[in-house]
């Protein structure tokens, strides 16, 4: 692997994301040689930590994430880390940060290359970007900005944030990260579609009845009620992860497999996204809040949640496109907290065949993203001794050893930032379409005159709201995973 010289500045260096995901991912890239002698990381956050304390934290983070922990390697890696305490609104701190970055650039021969990673509460993103520009933190080599979700709260705030960012960074150096795009099975959607005639030839309305995306969590908000109150399931999960998956399922085949062609194909699809009318929201969307379980209070009683909160912890709905191979095929999604299992999966439901064998079950293609990686087809055959049909799964899966080699989404995506591959990052023009969709649903929900389905309470440990079982276009449709 190429050894890339760089000084990386992580805003939010004492946070959960940095500790659980970024430090272990960087360590793996260090071990693989992508970053090695000529890299250094500045962690910044409000706390008054020392360089040594951050380095200890980095070693700790690697230990927690790595079963074959080697202390010597981890310490050597952590020696590249420096800490700068920093308050996002304080100009002097950016000046201190610039001085440290310049010093480290010289020490590590980083060639003026900088990566800025915003791993903080999104309300700070715009302020940081403005200061990076005003205090001239950018280096003389490449400058890349990695930005976490959520990118804005609605289209208007996302546009404002984008404006602030674009003053310091050109669109092609902005990496809007969505770790779902780094997941093994999400990256498998295009090869599955494009390399198998058995899949490729049926990827159209004639054969596919509907598609279903389920991203379910079994936990509730825990202590993060305060954050969740500013977001809700629609903004937290649909606007990014669910839409990214749906885009990969529905986009036309790109003319080539490079970033430009892939994003061109995505854009062609997203320009044809049907923005839901209030009537569509009424018919095909459902939202709710979870009730208590043995181990967790109901959402309305969670820490820092308003007792009359209208924030949804579950949402189900439908997405349609006017163009692309599956134009006119309903794509249903549901996501929520306190559901039966922690699972991320896609179910492609094919039309039934009704012939001399009767009304056989449909052939479905299921893609399991988490907690295991698997693709399976359900097919029909005859029963051995009695009359009738039996159903079996044909499965594509990995061995335990192979699973252990699958890199974490953050490792993959950080690798892509280092090598400037924007294939698996969201472009602004795509994000805009996602926000238009989300804003239309929110507006319908807020409009009390529109007789929209009200927020429901749903039992913990099941599949969300009762009305989510009735959002389908046809009475014969239902959720495959139950
Ligand atoms: P966190 O609350 O654990 O960390 C926030 C960091 O910001 C801390 O280092 C804190 O010291 C710093 N900070 C807060 N106020 C500051 C100020 N005024 N000046 C300087 N520093 C300040 O948050 P997190 O869970 O690490 O999430 C960070 C970002 O990553 C968010 O945008 C979140 O949506 C996104 N994200 C997190 C996860 C995850 O697993 N934690 C997953 C996906 C995306």
Coordinates of C-alpha atoms and ligand atoms in Angstrom, one line a residue:
X1 CA 0.0 0.0 0.0
X2 CA 1.1 3.5 -0.7
X3 CA 2.4 5.4 2.4
X4 CA 0.4 8.7 2.4
X5 CA 1.9 11.7 4.2
X6 CA -0.7 13.7 6.1
X7 CA -1.6 15.7 9.2
X8 CA -5.1 14.8 10.3
X9 CA -7.1 17.0 12.6
X10 CA -10.0 15.3 14.4
X11 CA -12.5 17.7 15.9
X12 CA -14.2 15.8 18.7
X13 CA -11.0 13.7 19.5
X14 CA -12.3 12.8 23.0
X15 CA -15.7 11.6 21.7
X16 CA -17.4 8.3 21.3
X17 CA -17.0 8.0 17.6
X18 CA -13.3 8.8 17.7
X19 CA -12.7 6.3 20.4
X20 CA -14.8 3.4 19.2
X21 CA -14.4 3.8 15.4
X22 CA -11.8 6.2 14.2
X23 CA -8.7 5.3 16.3
X24 CA -9.1 1.5 15.7
X25 CA -9.7 2.1 11.9
X26 CA -6.6 4.4 11.7
X27 CA -4.6 1.7 13.5
X28 CA -5.6 -0.9 11.0
X29 CA -4.6 1.4 8.1
X30 CA -1.3 2.0 9.9
X31 CA -0.6 -1.7 10.2
X32 CA -1.4 -2.2 6.5
X33 CA 1.1 0.6 5.7
X34 CA -1.3 3.2 4.2
X35 CA -0.3 5.7 6.7
X36 CA 3.0 5.1 8.5
X37 CA 6.1 7.3 9.1
X38 CA 4.7 10.5 7.6
X39 CA 1.4 10.9 9.4
X40 CA 0.3 12.5 12.6
X41 CA -3.1 13.2 14.2
X42 CA -4.2 16.1 16.2
X43 CA -7.2 15.3 18.5
X44 CA -9.1 18.4 19.6
X45 CA -11.9 18.8 22.0
X46 CA -12.9 20.9 25.0
X47 CA -11.3 18.8 27.7
X48 CA -7.9 19.9 29.0
X49 CA -6.1 16.7 28.0
X50 CA -2.3 16.3 27.4
X51 CA -0.7 14.7 24.4
X52 CA 0.2 11.8 26.7
X53 CA -3.3 11.3 27.9
X54 CA -4.7 11.2 24.4
X55 CA -2.0 8.7 23.4
X56 CA -3.1 6.5 26.4
X57 CA -6.7 6.8 25.2
X58 CA -5.7 5.8 21.7
X59 CA -3.9 2.7 23.0
X60 CA -7.0 1.9 25.2
X61 CA -9.3 2.3 22.1
X62 CA -7.2 -0.2 20.1
X63 CA -7.1 -2.7 23.0
X64 CA -10.9 -2.6 23.3
X65 CA -11.4 -3.2 19.6
X66 CA -8.7 -5.7 18.9
X67 CA -8.6 -9.3 20.1
X68 CA -4.9 -9.7 19.1
X69 CA -3.7 -6.6 20.8
X70 CA 0.0 -5.8 20.6
X71 CA 1.0 -3.1 23.0
X72 CA 4.2 -2.2 21.4
X73 CA 2.6 -1.6 18.0
X74 CA -0.3 0.3 19.6
X75 CA 2.1 2.6 21.5
X76 CA 4.2 3.2 18.4
X77 CA 1.1 4.2 16.5
X78 CA -0.2 6.4 19.4
X79 CA 3.1 8.3 19.5
X80 CA 1.9 10.0 16.3
X81 CA -1.1 11.6 18.2
X82 CA -1.1 15.1 19.7
X83 CA -3.8 16.9 21.6
X84 CA -5.0 20.5 21.4
X85 CA -7.7 21.6 23.7
X86 CA -10.1 23.8 21.8
X87 CA -13.4 25.5 21.9
X88 CA -15.1 25.7 18.5
X89 CA -16.0 29.4 18.9
X90 CA -12.6 30.6 20.2
X91 CA -10.4 32.2 17.4
X92 CA -7.2 31.8 19.5
X93 CA -7.6 28.1 19.6
X94 CA -7.6 27.8 15.8
X95 CA -4.4 29.9 15.7
X96 CA -2.8 27.4 18.2
X97 CA -4.1 24.5 16.1
X98 CA -2.6 26.0 13.0
X99 CA 0.8 26.4 14.7
X100 CA 0.7 22.8 16.0
X101 CA -0.3 21.5 12.5
X102 CA 2.5 23.5 10.9
X103 CA 5.0 22.1 13.4
X104 CA 3.9 18.5 12.9
X105 CA 3.9 18.9 9.1
X106 CA 7.6 19.7 9.3
X107 CA 8.4 17.0 11.9
X108 CA 6.6 14.2 9.9
X109 CA 7.3 15.5 6.4
X110 CA 3.6 15.6 5.7
X111 CA 4.0 17.7 2.5
X112 CA 1.3 20.2 3.5
X113 CA -1.5 17.5 3.2
X114 CA -4.4 17.9 5.7
X115 CA -7.5 16.0 6.5
X116 CA -10.0 17.6 8.7
X117 CA -12.5 15.2 10.3
X118 CA -15.6 16.6 12.0
X119 CA -16.5 14.1 14.6
X120 CA -18.7 16.5 16.7
X121 CA -22.2 17.5 17.2
X122 CA -23.4 18.7 13.8
X123 CA -24.4 22.2 15.1
X124 CA -20.6 23.0 15.1
X125 CA -19.8 21.9 11.6
X126 CA -20.5 25.3 9.9
X127 CA -18.5 27.3 12.6
X128 CA -15.5 25.0 12.3
X129 CA -15.5 25.2 8.5
X130 CA -15.7 29.0 8.7
X131 CA -12.8 29.2 11.1
X132 CA -10.7 26.7 9.1
X133 CA -11.1 29.3 6.3
X134 CA -10.7 32.5 8.3
X135 CA -7.6 31.3 10.3
X136 CA -6.1 29.7 7.2
X137 CA -5.7 26.2 8.6
X138 CA -5.5 24.6 5.2
X139 CA -2.1 23.2 4.1
X140 CA -0.2 23.7 0.9
X141 CA -0.8 20.1 -0.3
X142 CA -4.2 18.4 -0.5
X143 CA -7.0 19.5 1.9
X144 CA -9.9 17.2 2.5
X145 CA -12.9 17.6 4.8
X146 CA -14.6 14.5 6.3
X147 CA -18.0 15.4 7.7
X148 CA -20.3 13.2 9.8
X149 CA -24.0 12.9 9.7
X150 CA -26.4 14.6 9.9
X151 CA -25.6 17.1 7.3
X152 CA -28.2 19.7 8.2
X153 CA -31.6 19.3 9.9
X154 CA -33.6 20.0 6.7
X155 CA -33.0 21.3 3.2
X156 CA -32.6 24.9 4.3
X157 CA -30.1 24.2 7.1
X158 CA -28.2 21.8 4.8
X159 CA -27.9 24.5 2.1
X160 CA -26.6 27.0 4.7
X161 CA -24.0 24.5 6.0
X162 CA -23.0 23.6 2.4
X163 CA -22.5 27.3 1.7
X164 CA -20.3 27.7 4.8
X165 CA -18.2 24.6 3.8
X166 CA -17.9 25.5 0.2
X167 CA -16.1 28.8 1.2
X168 CA -13.1 26.7 2.4
X169 CA -13.5 23.4 0.5
X170 CA -14.3 22.6 -3.1
X171 CA -17.1 20.0 -3.5
X172 CA -14.6 17.4 -4.7
X173 CA -12.6 17.7 -1.4
X174 CA -15.7 17.2 0.8
X175 CA -16.3 13.6 2.0
X176 CA -19.8 13.3 3.6
X177 CA -19.4 10.0 5.4
X178 CA -22.2 7.4 5.7
X179 CA -20.7 4.3 7.3
X180 CA -23.4 2.1 5.7
X181 CA -21.7 2.7 2.4
X182 CA -18.6 1.0 3.9
X183 CA -20.4 -2.2 4.9
X184 CA -19.6 -5.4 3.1
X185 CA -23.1 -6.3 2.0
X186 CA -24.0 -2.8 0.9
X187 CA -20.9 -2.8 -1.3
X188 CA -22.1 -6.1 -2.6
X189 CA -25.3 -4.8 -4.1
X190 CA -23.9 -3.6 -7.4
X191 CA -21.8 -6.8 -8.1
X192 CA -24.9 -8.9 -7.2
X193 CA -27.0 -6.9 -9.6
X194 CA -24.4 -6.5 -12.4
X195 CA -22.6 -9.9 -12.6
X196 CA -25.5 -12.4 -12.2
X197 CA -27.8 -12.9 -15.2
X198 CA -30.2 -14.6 -12.8
X199 CA -30.5 -11.3 -10.9
X200 CA -29.7 -8.8 -13.6
X201 CA -32.5 -10.0 -15.9
X202 CA -35.2 -9.9 -13.3
X203 CA -34.3 -6.4 -12.0
X204 CA -37.4 -4.7 -13.3
X205 CA -41.1 -4.1 -12.6
X206 CA -42.2 -7.1 -14.6
X207 CA -40.6 -9.5 -12.1
X208 CA -40.1 -7.5 -8.9
X209 CA -43.3 -6.9 -6.8
X210 CA -41.6 -4.7 -4.2
X211 CA -38.4 -4.1 -2.3
X212 CA -38.1 -3.8 1.5
X213 CA -35.4 -2.3 3.5
X214 CA -35.4 -2.9 7.3
X215 CA -32.9 -1.3 9.6
X216 CA -33.9 -2.3 13.1
X217 CA -32.3 -1.7 16.4
X218 CA -33.1 -3.5 19.6
X219 CA -32.0 -0.8 22.0
X220 CA -33.7 2.4 22.9
X221 CA -32.2 5.9 23.2
X222 CA -30.6 5.1 26.6
X223 CA -28.8 8.3 27.7
X224 CA -28.8 9.9 24.3
X225 CA -32.4 11.2 24.5
X226 CA -31.2 14.8 24.3
X227 CA -29.5 14.2 20.9
X228 CA -32.4 12.1 19.6
X229 CA -35.0 14.8 20.4
X230 CA -33.2 17.0 17.8
X231 CA -33.5 14.3 15.2
X232 CA -36.0 11.3 15.1
X233 CA -35.9 8.2 13.0
X234 CA -36.7 9.9 9.7
X235 CA -33.8 12.3 9.9
X236 CA -31.4 9.9 11.8
X237 CA -31.8 6.9 9.6
X238 CA -33.9 7.5 6.4
X239 CA -32.3 10.7 5.2
X240 CA -28.9 8.9 5.0
X241 CA -28.5 5.2 5.5
X242 CA -31.9 4.0 4.1
X243 CA -31.7 6.3 1.1
X244 CA -28.1 5.3 0.3
X245 CA -29.2 1.6 0.2
X246 CA -32.3 2.4 -1.8
X247 CA -30.2 4.4 -4.3
X248 CA -27.9 1.4 -4.9
X249 CA -30.9 -0.9 -5.4
X250 CA -32.6 1.4 -7.9
X251 CA -29.9 3.3 -9.8
X252 CA -29.3 2.5 -13.4
X253 CA -26.1 0.6 -14.2
X254 CA -23.2 3.1 -14.4
X255 CA -21.2 3.2 -17.7
X256 CA -18.0 2.5 -15.7
X257 CA -17.1 1.7 -12.2
X258 CA -15.3 4.9 -11.3
X259 CA -16.6 7.5 -8.9
X260 CA -17.8 10.0 -11.6
X261 CA -19.8 7.5 -13.5
X262 CA -21.3 5.9 -10.4
X263 CA -22.4 9.3 -9.1
X264 CA -23.8 10.2 -12.5
X265 CA -26.0 7.1 -12.5
X266 CA -27.1 7.9 -8.9
X267 CA -28.0 11.4 -9.9
X268 CA -30.0 10.3 -12.9
X269 CA -32.1 8.1 -10.5
X270 CA -32.4 10.7 -7.8
X271 CA -33.6 13.4 -10.2
X272 CA -36.6 11.1 -10.8
X273 CA -37.4 10.6 -7.1
X274 CA -41.1 11.1 -6.4
X275 CA -41.5 13.7 -3.6
X276 CA -44.4 12.4 -1.5
X277 CA -47.6 14.4 -1.4
X278 CA -49.6 14.7 1.9
X279 CA -52.0 12.0 0.5
X280 CA -49.1 9.6 -0.1
X281 CA -47.8 10.3 3.4
X282 CA -51.3 9.5 4.7
X283 CA -51.5 6.2 2.9
X284 CA -48.0 4.9 2.9
X285 CA -46.2 6.2 6.0
X286 CA -46.4 5.3 9.7
X287 CA -44.5 6.6 12.7
X288 CA -44.4 5.8 16.4
X289 CA -42.7 5.9 19.8
X290 CA -41.7 2.8 21.8
X291 CA -43.3 1.7 25.0
X292 CA -41.4 0.4 28.0
X293 CA -39.6 -3.0 28.2
X294 CA -38.3 -4.8 31.2
X295 CA -35.0 -3.1 30.9
X296 CA -35.8 0.4 29.6
X297 CA -38.4 3.1 30.2
X298 CA -40.7 4.2 27.4
X299 CA -39.4 6.9 25.1
X300 CA -41.5 9.7 26.6
X301 CA -39.9 8.9 30.0
X302 CA -36.3 8.7 28.8
X303 CA -33.7 11.1 30.1
X304 CA -33.8 14.5 28.4
X305 CA -36.9 13.7 26.4
X306 CA -39.9 16.1 26.6
X307 CA -42.9 14.3 28.2
X308 CA -45.1 15.5 25.3
X309 CA -42.4 14.9 22.6
X310 CA -43.6 14.2 19.1
X311 CA -40.3 12.8 17.9
X312 CA -40.7 9.4 16.2
X313 CA -38.5 6.5 17.2
X314 CA -39.9 4.4 14.4
X315 CA -40.9 5.2 10.8
X316 CA -42.0 3.1 7.9
X317 CA -42.7 4.5 4.4
X318 CA -42.5 4.1 0.7
X319 CA -40.1 5.4 -2.0
X320 CA -40.7 5.6 -5.7
X321 CA -38.7 6.6 -8.7
X322 CA -39.9 7.6 -12.2
X323 CA -36.7 6.3 -13.9
X324 CA -34.2 3.5 -13.5
X325 CA -34.6 -0.2 -13.9
X326 CA -37.1 -0.5 -11.1
X327 CA -39.2 2.6 -11.9
X328 CA -42.7 2.1 -10.6
X329 CA -41.7 -0.7 -8.1
X330 CA -42.6 0.3 -4.6
X331 CA -39.6 0.4 -2.3
X332 CA -40.7 0.1 1.4
X333 CA -38.6 0.9 4.3
X334 CA -38.9 0.7 8.1
X335 CA -36.5 1.6 10.8
X336 CA -36.8 2.0 14.5
X337 CA -35.5 1.6 18.1
X338 CA -36.6 -1.1 20.5
X339 CA -37.5 -3.6 17.8
X340 CA -37.3 -7.3 17.9
X341 CA -33.8 -7.8 16.7
X342 CA -30.8 -5.7 15.8
X343 CA -30.8 -6.4 12.1
X344 CA -30.2 -4.6 8.8
X345 CA -31.6 -6.4 5.7
X346 CA -33.0 -6.0 2.2
X347 CA -35.8 -8.2 0.9
X348 CA -36.5 -8.2 -2.9
X349 CA -39.9 -9.7 -3.3
X350 CA -40.7 -11.2 -6.7
X351 CA -44.1 -11.7 -8.2
X352 CA -45.9 -15.0 -7.5
X353 CA -46.4 -17.6 -10.2
X354 CA -49.8 -19.1 -10.5
X355 CA -49.8 -22.2 -12.7
X356 CA -50.4 -25.9 -12.6
X357 CA -48.6 -26.2 -9.3
X358 CA -51.0 -23.7 -7.7
X359 CA -50.0 -20.4 -6.2
X360 CA -46.4 -21.0 -5.3
X361 CA -44.5 -18.7 -2.9
X362 CA -42.6 -15.9 -4.5
X363 CA -38.9 -16.2 -5.1
X364 CA -37.3 -13.6 -2.8
X365 CA -33.8 -12.4 -2.7
X366 CA -32.7 -11.3 0.7
X367 CA -29.5 -9.4 1.5
X368 CA -28.5 -9.5 5.2
X369 CA -26.2 -6.6 6.0
X370 CA -26.0 -7.0 9.8
X371 CA -25.4 -8.8 12.1
X372 CA -24.1 -11.4 9.6
X373 CA -23.3 -11.0 5.9
X374 CA -25.4 -13.2 3.6
X375 CA -27.4 -13.2 0.4
X376 CA -30.0 -15.9 -0.1
X377 CA -32.6 -16.8 -2.7
X378 CA -35.8 -18.6 -1.6
X379 CA -36.8 -21.2 -4.2
X380 CA -39.5 -23.8 -4.5
X381 CA -39.3 -27.5 -5.2
X382 CA -41.4 -30.6 -4.5
X383 CA -41.9 -32.2 -1.1
X384 CA -40.3 -35.6 -0.8
X385 CA -43.1 -37.8 0.3
X386 CA -46.3 -35.7 0.3
X387 CA -47.8 -33.6 -2.4
X388 CA -47.1 -29.9 -2.5
X389 CA -44.2 -27.6 -2.6
X390 CA -41.3 -27.0 -0.3
X391 CA -39.3 -23.9 0.1
X392 CA -35.5 -23.7 0.5
X393 CA -32.9 -21.0 0.7
X394 CA -29.9 -20.9 -1.6
X395 CA -27.3 -19.1 0.3
X396 CA -24.1 -17.1 -0.4
X397 CA -22.3 -16.5 2.8
X398 CA -18.9 -16.2 4.4
X399 CA -17.0 -18.5 6.7
X400 CA -16.0 -17.4 10.2
X401 CA -12.4 -16.8 9.0
X402 CA -13.6 -14.7 6.0
X403 CA -15.9 -12.7 8.3
X404 CA -12.9 -11.9 10.5
X405 CA -11.2 -10.3 7.5
X406 CA -14.1 -8.0 6.6
X407 CA -12.9 -4.4 7.4
X408 CA -15.1 -2.2 9.5
X409 CA -17.0 0.5 7.4
X410 CA -14.9 3.3 8.9
X411 CA -11.7 1.6 8.0
X412 CA -12.8 1.2 4.4
X413 CA -14.1 4.8 4.1
X414 CA -11.1 6.4 5.8
X415 CA -8.9 4.4 3.4
X416 CA -10.9 6.0 0.5
X417 CA -10.4 9.5 2.0
X418 CA -6.6 8.9 2.0
X419 CA -6.6 7.8 -1.6
X420 CA -9.1 10.4 -2.7
X421 CA -11.8 8.0 -3.9
X422 CA -15.2 9.6 -3.5
X423 CA -17.3 6.7 -4.8
X424 CA -18.8 5.9 -1.4
X425 CA -19.4 9.4 -0.2
X426 CA -22.6 11.4 -0.7
X427 CA -22.5 14.3 -3.1
X428 CA -24.3 17.5 -2.3
X429 CA -26.7 17.2 -5.3
X430 CA -27.8 13.7 -4.0
X431 CA -28.2 14.9 -0.5
X432 CA -30.4 17.7 -1.6
X433 CA -32.9 15.2 -3.1
X434 CA -32.9 13.2 0.1
X435 CA -33.7 16.3 2.1
X436 CA -36.5 17.3 -0.2
X437 CA -38.1 13.9 0.4
X438 CA -37.7 14.1 4.2
X439 CA -38.9 17.7 4.3
X440 CA -42.1 16.8 2.4
X441 CA -42.8 13.9 4.9
X442 CA -42.1 16.2 7.9
X443 CA -44.3 19.0 6.5
X444 CA -47.2 16.5 6.0
X445 CA -46.8 15.2 9.6
X446 CA -46.7 18.8 11.0
X447 CA -49.9 19.8 9.1
X448 CA -52.7 19.1 11.5
X449 CA -55.4 19.9 8.9
X450 CA -54.4 17.0 6.7
X451 CA -55.8 14.1 8.7
X452 CA -52.4 12.3 8.6
X453 CA -52.0 9.1 10.7
X454 CA -51.0 10.2 14.2
X455 CA -48.0 9.1 16.1
X456 CA -48.6 5.7 17.6
X457 CA -47.2 4.0 20.6
X458 CA -45.7 0.6 19.8
X459 CA -44.6 -2.3 22.1
X460 CA -40.9 -2.9 22.6
X461 CA -39.5 -6.1 21.1
X462 CA -41.7 -6.3 18.1
X463 CA -41.8 -4.8 14.7
X464 CA -42.8 -1.2 15.3
X465 CA -46.3 0.4 14.8
X466 CA -49.4 -1.6 14.0
X467 CA -50.2 0.7 11.1
X468 CA -46.8 0.0 9.4
X469 CA -48.4 -3.3 8.4
X470 CA -50.9 -1.5 6.2
X471 CA -48.7 1.0 4.3
X472 CA -48.5 -1.2 1.2
X473 CA -49.9 -0.4 -2.3
X474 CA -51.7 -3.7 -2.4
X475 CA -53.6 -5.8 0.3
X476 CA -51.6 -8.8 -0.7
X477 CA -48.3 -7.2 0.2
X478 CA -46.7 -7.6 3.6
X479 CA -43.3 -7.4 5.4
X480 CA -41.2 -10.5 4.5
X481 CA -39.1 -10.2 7.6
X482 CA -41.3 -10.7 10.7
Ligands
LIG1 P1 -19.7 12.7 21.5 O1 -20.7 13.6 22.2 O2 -19.2 11.5 22.1 O3 -18.3 13.6 21.2 C1 -18.4 15.0 20.9 C2 -17.0 15.6 20.9 O4 -17.1 17.0 20.7 C3 -16.3 15.4 22.2 O5 -14.9 15.2 21.9 C4 -16.4 16.8 22.9 O6 -15.4 17.2 23.8 C5 -16.4 17.7 21.7 N1 -17.0 19.0 21.9 C6 -18.3 19.3 22.3 N2 -18.5 20.6 22.4 C7 -17.4 21.2 22.1 C8 -17.0 22.6 21.9 N3 -17.8 23.6 22.2 N4 -15.7 22.8 21.5 C9 -14.9 21.8 21.2 N5 -15.2 20.5 21.3 C10 -16.4 20.2 21.7 O7 -20.3 12.5 20.0 P2 -20.0 11.2 19.0 O8 -20.9 10.1 19.3 O9 -18.6 11.0 19.0 O10 -20.5 11.8 17.6 C11 -19.8 12.8 16.8 C12 -20.4 12.9 15.4 O11 -20.3 11.6 14.8 C13 -21.8 13.3 15.4 O12 -22.0 14.1 14.2 C14 -22.6 12.0 15.3 O13 -23.8 12.1 14.6 C15 -21.6 11.2 14.4 N6 -21.7 9.7 14.5 C16 -21.4 9.1 15.6 C17 -21.5 7.7 15.7 C18 -21.1 6.9 17.0 O14 -21.1 5.7 16.9 N7 -20.8 7.6 18.1 C19 -21.9 7.0 14.6 C20 -22.2 7.7 13.4 C21 -22.1 9.0 13.3

